[in-house]
Steps between C-alpha positions, in 0.01 A plus 500: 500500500489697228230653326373642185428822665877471681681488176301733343610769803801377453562568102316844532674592802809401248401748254377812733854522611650479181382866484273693275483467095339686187208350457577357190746336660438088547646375826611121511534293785657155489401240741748211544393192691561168491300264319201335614698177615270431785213604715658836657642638226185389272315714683728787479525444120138551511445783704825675311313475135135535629624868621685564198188476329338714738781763510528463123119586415499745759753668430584584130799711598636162668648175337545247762728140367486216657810280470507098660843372514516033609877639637733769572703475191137561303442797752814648418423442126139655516591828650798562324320424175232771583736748614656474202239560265312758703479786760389334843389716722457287805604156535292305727710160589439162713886429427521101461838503645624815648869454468438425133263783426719788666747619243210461236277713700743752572587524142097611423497732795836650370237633189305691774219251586302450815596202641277370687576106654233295684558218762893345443734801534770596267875430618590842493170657660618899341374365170139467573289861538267346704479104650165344601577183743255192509469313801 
């Protein structure tokens, strides 16, 4: 299951191998899940923006996002959107549909962020910087 304390690892795990910044520097990580559609996924929906206000407070160096997407074609959407407007430094995604999200998500790590993808695997697994499997 996961946990508060497990995503939170997991999205400042994301940004400690991104490397070292000034410290004026502001590093953003995006966290792309899908939406809270039933119990599961409520709960990581939960856990994913409880830590982000954790991380966010903590942290004033550190801008966590948390983005819900009800389908893949949202997903795809949501990150692209953010990428677009701003530097991500690590990209922490629960891809709805990993055939769908592939291409999009090598597109983001193609601008030098950390990919880091949690529980369904990408399609082409050389996209992802690091993969953390659910059971």
């Amino acid at each position: 299951m996961f946990s508060r304390k497990w995503m939170a690892a997991a999205a400042l795990g994301s940004l400690l191998l991104t490397g070292h910044a000034m410290a004026e520097d502001k590093k953003v990580i995006a966290v792309s899940i899908p939406a809270a559609d039933h119990g599961w996924t409520a709960g990581v929906v939960y856990h994913a923006q409880t830590a982000a206000k954790e991380i966010n407070a903590a942290f004033p160096g550190v801008e966590v996002i948390v983005k819900t997407s009800p389908s893949a074609a949202e997903q795809v959407s949501a990150i692209e959107d953010l990428s677009a407007s701003r530097k991500i430094d690590a990209l922490v995604i629960l891809p709805y549909s990993s055939e769908e999200l592939t291409e999009p998500v090598k597109a983001i790590k193609e601008k030098g962020t950390f990919i880091t993808v949690v529980d369904r695997g990408l399609t082409d697994p050389t996209v992802q910087s690091l993969y953390v499997a659910g059971d």
